[in-house]
Amino acid sequence: MPLSSQLKFDAHGMIPAITRDADTGEVLMLAYMNAEAVDLTIRTGKVHYYSRSRRKLWMKGESSGHVQTVREIRFDCDADCLLIAIEQEGAACHTGHKSCFYRVWSGDGARVDGEKAVDAAAIYGRQDILDAVYHVIQERRQNPDEKSYVASLFAKGLDKILGKIGEEATETAVAGKGGNPDEVVSEAADLFFHTLVLLGYYDLPPERIYAELRRRFGMSGIEEKESRSK
């Protein structure tokens, strides 16, 4: 009997999976699996998850190379949570920290425990620069610093973010009218950046936009509008 048939998935077909370092016992991350992710993890020996935000199956390390090799899989008494002992290549956290649990609550605020194990921004930037920038934006949002422009945007709220997008869209249009290719690139980059801030506000990774563009690819404009009206 396969493991997935013995587990209790929630109403969305998900089960939480906690990974820990097989040698030290340190908890590294918590993510979610569906039945297919569980089956793939068993079959390949590499941990697979299901991203609820991106709405897709993924193998840990497929972009960064920081794969998780399974040493042992346990499940709890209610069969609704997994505990997976792994060998972690590189860092478990997308921020570059060894563990996703690198922030410590000290009573009067949170502090960061330890240095980053790898330069995650450089690694992800080689694969997908929009996704890399998005993750940096989310890190700035979660760990605000008074010198961070991104943190200041989130502090000022949605209207400020939307206002910046409108401003950058206008400047992109003006640059396009001016006919200077370098200015078009610069202003379009500003527009992309602030759009990523908006996506971060709603916890929507770039993959959601990629998926929508893939859905539309090959459709005429008329067909695409009709598909949205159904």
mmCIF file of C-alpha atoms in Angstrom:
data_model
loop_
_atom_site.group_PDB
_atom_site.id
_atom_site.type_symbol
_atom_site.label_atom_id
_atom_site.label_comp_id
_atom_site.label_asym_id
_atom_site.label_seq_id
_atom_site.Cartn_x
_atom_site.Cartn_y
_atom_site.Cartn_z
ATOM 1 C CA MET A 1 0.000 0.000 0.000
ATOM 2 C CA PRO A 2 1.576 3.354 -1.030
ATOM 3 C CA LEU A 3 2.246 5.943 1.653
ATOM 4 C CA SER A 4 -0.046 8.517 0.052
ATOM 5 C CA SER A 5 -3.042 6.192 0.466
ATOM 6 C CA GLN A 6 -2.419 6.018 4.225
ATOM 7 C CA LEU A 7 -2.346 9.780 4.778
ATOM 8 C CA LYS A 8 -5.147 12.215 5.559
ATOM 9 C CA PHE A 9 -5.017 15.190 3.207
ATOM 10 C CA ASP A 10 -6.993 18.342 3.948
ATOM 11 C CA ALA A 11 -9.963 19.620 1.939
ATOM 12 C CA HIS A 12 -7.563 21.039 -0.649
ATOM 13 C CA GLY A 13 -5.648 17.777 -0.989
ATOM 14 C CA MET A 14 -2.671 19.064 1.028
ATOM 15 C CA ILE A 15 -0.664 17.744 3.953
ATOM 16 C CA PRO A 16 2.017 19.716 5.866
ATOM 17 C CA ALA A 17 5.535 18.321 5.673
ATOM 18 C CA ILE A 18 8.253 19.288 8.142
ATOM 19 C CA THR A 19 11.842 18.631 7.078
ATOM 20 C CA ARG A 20 14.743 18.310 9.484
ATOM 21 C CA ASP A 21 18.457 17.699 9.130
ATOM 22 C CA ALA A 22 18.985 13.951 9.500
ATOM 23 C CA ASP A 23 22.309 14.412 11.310
ATOM 24 C CA THR A 24 21.643 17.365 13.622
ATOM 25 C CA GLY A 25 17.866 17.163 14.016
ATOM 26 C CA GLU A 26 17.540 20.877 13.188
ATOM 27 C CA VAL A 27 14.151 21.776 11.718
ATOM 28 C CA LEU A 28 14.773 23.285 8.286
ATOM 29 C CA MET A 29 11.420 24.121 6.737
ATOM 30 C CA LEU A 30 7.708 23.464 6.536
ATOM 31 C CA ALA A 31 5.889 23.184 3.237
ATOM 32 C CA TYR A 32 2.955 21.294 1.770
ATOM 33 C CA MET A 33 2.579 18.167 -0.333
ATOM 34 C CA ASN A 34 -0.240 16.675 -2.309
ATOM 35 C CA ALA A 35 -0.490 12.942 -3.049
ATOM 36 C CA GLU A 36 1.560 13.294 -6.238
ATOM 37 C CA ALA A 37 4.359 15.089 -4.359
ATOM 38 C CA VAL A 38 4.410 12.320 -1.748
ATOM 39 C CA ASP A 39 4.585 9.638 -4.438
ATOM 40 C CA LEU A 40 7.366 11.453 -6.311
ATOM 41 C CA THR A 41 9.334 11.914 -3.091
ATOM 42 C CA ILE A 42 9.129 8.181 -2.409
ATOM 43 C CA ARG A 43 9.976 7.223 -5.987
ATOM 44 C CA THR A 44 12.904 9.609 -6.538
ATOM 45 C CA GLY A 45 14.341 9.929 -3.046
ATOM 46 C CA LYS A 46 14.297 13.716 -3.506
ATOM 47 C CA VAL A 47 11.741 15.830 -1.636
ATOM 48 C CA HIS A 48 8.940 17.274 -3.773
ATOM 49 C CA TYR A 49 6.335 19.768 -2.616
ATOM 50 C CA TYR A 50 3.218 21.448 -3.941
ATOM 51 C CA SER A 51 3.321 25.238 -4.023
ATOM 52 C CA ARG A 52 -0.070 26.654 -3.087
ATOM 53 C CA SER A 53 0.870 30.143 -4.277
ATOM 54 C CA ARG A 54 2.324 29.028 -7.612
ATOM 55 C CA ARG A 55 -0.213 26.189 -7.927
ATOM 56 C CA LYS A 56 2.351 23.703 -9.131
ATOM 57 C CA LEU A 57 4.384 20.700 -8.109
ATOM 58 C CA TRP A 58 8.076 21.375 -7.528
ATOM 59 C CA MET A 59 11.200 19.577 -6.415
ATOM 60 C CA LYS A 60 13.246 21.321 -3.765
ATOM 61 C CA GLY A 61 16.445 22.508 -5.417
ATOM 62 C CA GLU A 62 15.204 22.416 -9.007
ATOM 63 C CA SER A 63 16.256 26.063 -9.450
ATOM 64 C CA SER A 64 18.922 26.514 -6.770
ATOM 65 C CA GLY A 65 20.501 23.063 -6.776
ATOM 66 C CA HIS A 66 19.791 22.817 -3.031
ATOM 67 C CA VAL A 67 18.132 19.408 -3.216
ATOM 68 C CA GLN A 68 16.866 17.451 -0.229
ATOM 69 C CA THR A 69 17.724 13.752 -0.190
ATOM 70 C CA VAL A 70 15.383 11.608 1.899
ATOM 71 C CA ARG A 71 16.795 9.602 4.781
ATOM 72 C CA GLU A 72 13.565 8.801 6.627
ATOM 73 C CA ILE A 73 9.859 9.637 6.442
ATOM 74 C CA ARG A 74 7.569 9.560 9.467
ATOM 75 C CA PHE A 75 3.926 10.517 9.845
ATOM 76 C CA ASP A 76 2.038 11.406 12.995
ATOM 77 C CA CYS A 77 -0.665 9.506 14.897
ATOM 78 C CA ASP A 78 -3.461 11.204 12.940
ATOM 79 C CA ALA A 79 -1.660 10.627 9.632
ATOM 80 C CA ASP A 80 -2.139 14.295 8.739
ATOM 81 C CA CYS A 81 1.443 15.568 9.033
ATOM 82 C CA LEU A 82 4.790 14.345 7.685
ATOM 83 C CA LEU A 83 8.224 14.566 9.309
ATOM 84 C CA ILE A 84 11.030 13.982 6.812
ATOM 85 C CA ALA A 85 14.683 13.525 7.775
ATOM 86 C CA ILE A 86 16.899 14.726 4.938
ATOM 87 C CA GLU A 87 20.395 15.466 3.745
ATOM 88 C CA GLN A 88 20.268 19.136 2.716
ATOM 89 C CA GLU A 89 22.449 20.374 -0.107
ATOM 90 C CA GLY A 90 23.226 24.065 0.393
ATOM 91 C CA ALA A 91 20.480 26.012 2.172
ATOM 92 C CA ALA A 92 16.879 24.992 2.839
ATOM 93 C CA CYS A 93 15.508 28.549 2.907
ATOM 94 C CA HIS A 94 15.058 30.550 -0.294
ATOM 95 C CA THR A 95 16.598 33.538 1.529
ATOM 96 C CA GLY A 96 19.925 31.714 1.748
ATOM 97 C CA HIS A 97 19.701 30.769 5.431
ATOM 98 C CA LYS A 98 20.264 27.141 6.327
ATOM 99 C CA SER A 99 16.840 26.916 7.972
ATOM 100 C CA CYS A 100 13.632 28.810 7.251
ATOM 101 C CA PHE A 101 13.340 29.292 11.033
ATOM 102 C CA TYR A 102 16.152 31.842 11.295
ATOM 103 C CA ARG A 103 14.167 34.537 13.101
ATOM 104 C CA VAL A 104 14.017 34.441 16.900
ATOM 105 C CA TRP A 105 11.386 36.235 18.969
ATOM 106 C CA SER A 106 13.040 37.827 21.995
ATOM 107 C CA GLY A 107 10.033 39.446 23.679
ATOM 108 C CA ASP A 108 10.601 42.946 22.334
ATOM 109 C CA GLY A 109 11.002 42.016 18.681
ATOM 110 C CA ALA A 110 12.544 39.547 16.279
ATOM 111 C CA ARG A 111 16.228 39.074 15.601
ATOM 112 C CA VAL A 112 18.004 37.126 12.880
ATOM 113 C CA ASP A 113 19.980 34.145 14.155
ATOM 114 C CA GLY A 114 23.107 33.416 12.138
ATOM 115 C CA GLU A 115 24.431 34.401 8.732
ATOM 116 C CA LYS A 116 23.171 33.269 5.357
ATOM 117 C CA ALA A 117 24.691 30.022 4.179
ATOM 118 C CA VAL A 118 24.587 30.991 0.496
ATOM 119 C CA ASP A 119 23.996 34.046 -1.692
ATOM 120 C CA ALA A 120 20.461 33.114 -2.672
ATOM 121 C CA ALA A 121 19.831 36.247 -4.733
ATOM 122 C CA ALA A 122 22.765 35.458 -7.016
ATOM 123 C CA ILE A 123 21.686 31.836 -7.412
ATOM 124 C CA TYR A 124 18.060 32.576 -8.233
ATOM 125 C CA GLY A 125 19.036 35.571 -10.350
ATOM 126 C CA ARG A 126 20.864 33.281 -12.759
ATOM 127 C CA GLN A 127 17.683 31.240 -13.208
ATOM 128 C CA ASP A 128 14.851 33.774 -13.189
ATOM 129 C CA ILE A 129 15.616 37.394 -12.369
ATOM 130 C CA LEU A 130 11.966 38.353 -11.828
ATOM 131 C CA ASP A 131 11.514 35.552 -9.318
ATOM 132 C CA ALA A 132 14.784 36.511 -7.625
ATOM 133 C CA VAL A 133 13.727 40.161 -7.287
ATOM 134 C CA TYR A 134 10.303 39.042 -6.021
ATOM 135 C CA HIS A 135 11.914 36.988 -3.237
ATOM 136 C CA VAL A 136 14.138 39.907 -2.236
ATOM 137 C CA ILE A 137 11.028 42.111 -2.099
ATOM 138 C CA GLN A 138 9.293 39.597 0.159
ATOM 139 C CA GLU A 139 12.340 39.406 2.418
ATOM 140 C CA ARG A 140 12.375 43.202 2.740
ATOM 141 C CA ARG A 141 8.670 43.074 3.532
ATOM 142 C CA GLN A 142 9.095 40.420 6.226
ATOM 143 C CA ASN A 143 12.257 41.960 7.689
ATOM 144 C CA PRO A 144 11.666 45.712 7.363
ATOM 145 C CA ASP A 145 14.594 48.091 7.676
ATOM 146 C CA GLU A 146 14.282 51.852 7.906
ATOM 147 C CA LYS A 147 16.704 52.192 4.976
ATOM 148 C CA SER A 148 14.703 49.841 2.736
ATOM 149 C CA TYR A 149 12.706 51.488 -0.055
ATOM 150 C CA VAL A 150 10.586 48.350 -0.423
ATOM 151 C CA ALA A 151 9.769 48.291 3.290
ATOM 152 C CA SER A 152 8.718 51.948 3.086
ATOM 153 C CA LEU A 153 6.311 51.160 0.248
ATOM 154 C CA PHE A 154 4.678 48.370 2.222
ATOM 155 C CA ALA A 155 4.519 50.589 5.315
ATOM 156 C CA LYS A 156 2.653 53.267 3.338
ATOM 157 C CA GLY A 157 0.140 50.713 2.079
ATOM 158 C CA LEU A 158 -1.570 49.600 -1.094
ATOM 159 C CA ASP A 159 -2.524 53.065 -2.348
ATOM 160 C CA LYS A 160 1.140 54.128 -2.331
ATOM 161 C CA ILE A 161 2.151 50.999 -4.263
ATOM 162 C CA LEU A 162 -0.619 51.541 -6.819
ATOM 163 C CA GLY A 163 0.353 55.202 -7.144
ATOM 164 C CA LYS A 164 3.948 54.232 -7.932
ATOM 165 C CA ILE A 165 2.783 51.777 -10.593
ATOM 166 C CA GLY A 166 0.687 54.508 -12.201
ATOM 167 C CA GLU A 167 3.643 56.893 -12.054
ATOM 168 C CA GLU A 168 6.051 54.380 -13.580
ATOM 169 C CA ALA A 169 3.551 53.397 -16.296
ATOM 170 C CA THR A 170 3.266 57.050 -17.312
ATOM 171 C CA GLU A 171 7.048 57.467 -17.334
ATOM 172 C CA THR A 172 7.379 54.316 -19.455
ATOM 173 C CA ALA A 173 4.877 55.697 -21.955
ATOM 174 C CA VAL A 174 6.718 59.037 -22.069
ATOM 175 C CA ALA A 175 10.010 57.221 -22.652
ATOM 176 C CA GLY A 176 8.387 55.234 -25.440
ATOM 177 C CA LYS A 177 7.194 58.441 -27.060
ATOM 178 C CA GLY A 178 10.676 59.942 -26.719
ATOM 179 C CA GLY A 179 12.210 57.159 -28.763
ATOM 180 C CA ASN A 180 15.342 56.606 -26.638
ATOM 181 C CA PRO A 181 15.758 52.802 -26.268
ATOM 182 C CA ASP A 182 17.892 53.072 -23.102
ATOM 183 C CA GLU A 183 15.245 55.212 -21.399
ATOM 184 C CA VAL A 184 12.538 52.753 -22.441
ATOM 185 C CA VAL A 185 14.514 49.894 -20.861
ATOM 186 C CA SER A 186 15.145 51.875 -17.672
ATOM 187 C CA GLU A 187 11.544 52.971 -17.215
ATOM 188 C CA ALA A 188 10.168 49.524 -18.109
ATOM 189 C CA ALA A 189 12.477 48.013 -15.466
ATOM 190 C CA ASP A 190 11.054 50.462 -12.895
ATOM 191 C CA LEU A 191 7.529 49.472 -13.919
ATOM 192 C CA PHE A 192 8.347 45.755 -13.671
ATOM 193 C CA PHE A 193 9.887 46.301 -10.234
ATOM 194 C CA HIS A 194 6.892 48.123 -8.788
ATOM 195 C CA THR A 195 4.538 45.562 -10.318
ATOM 196 C CA LEU A 196 6.521 42.887 -8.448
ATOM 197 C CA VAL A 197 5.963 44.882 -5.254
ATOM 198 C CA LEU A 198 2.219 44.727 -5.946
ATOM 199 C CA LEU A 199 2.455 40.970 -6.527
ATOM 200 C CA GLY A 200 4.318 40.697 -3.223
ATOM 201 C CA TYR A 201 1.536 42.616 -1.489
ATOM 202 C CA TYR A 202 -0.887 39.875 -2.547
ATOM 203 C CA ASP A 203 1.648 37.017 -2.148
ATOM 204 C CA LEU A 204 1.446 36.241 -5.852
ATOM 205 C CA PRO A 205 4.782 34.951 -7.215
ATOM 206 C CA PRO A 206 5.753 35.664 -10.841
ATOM 207 C CA GLU A 207 4.973 32.035 -11.697
ATOM 208 C CA ARG A 208 1.281 32.918 -11.474
ATOM 209 C CA ILE A 209 1.789 35.501 -14.220
ATOM 210 C CA TYR A 210 3.851 33.062 -16.275
ATOM 211 C CA ALA A 211 1.071 30.484 -15.966
ATOM 212 C CA GLU A 212 -1.541 32.978 -17.139
ATOM 213 C CA LEU A 213 0.601 34.005 -20.102
ATOM 214 C CA ARG A 214 1.108 30.346 -21.004
ATOM 215 C CA ARG A 215 -2.657 29.885 -20.861
ATOM 216 C CA ARG A 216 -3.148 32.794 -23.237
ATOM 217 C CA PHE A 217 -0.313 31.849 -25.578
ATOM 218 C CA GLY A 218 -1.572 31.040 -29.049
ATOM 219 C CA MET A 219 -4.988 32.631 -28.453
ATOM 220 C CA SER A 220 -6.228 35.600 -30.404
ATOM 221 C CA GLY A 221 -7.199 38.664 -28.390
ATOM 222 C CA ILE A 222 -10.862 37.910 -29.034
ATOM 223 C CA GLU A 223 -10.501 34.298 -27.862
ATOM 224 C CA GLU A 224 -8.694 35.388 -24.722
ATOM 225 C CA LYS A 225 -11.397 37.893 -23.768
ATOM 226 C CA GLU A 226 -14.083 35.273 -24.373
ATOM 227 C CA SER A 227 -12.216 32.781 -22.146
ATOM 228 C CA ARG A 228 -12.299 35.258 -19.252
ATOM 229 C CA SER A 229 -16.003 36.005 -19.674
ATOM 230 C CA LYS A 230 -17.038 32.368 -19.296
#
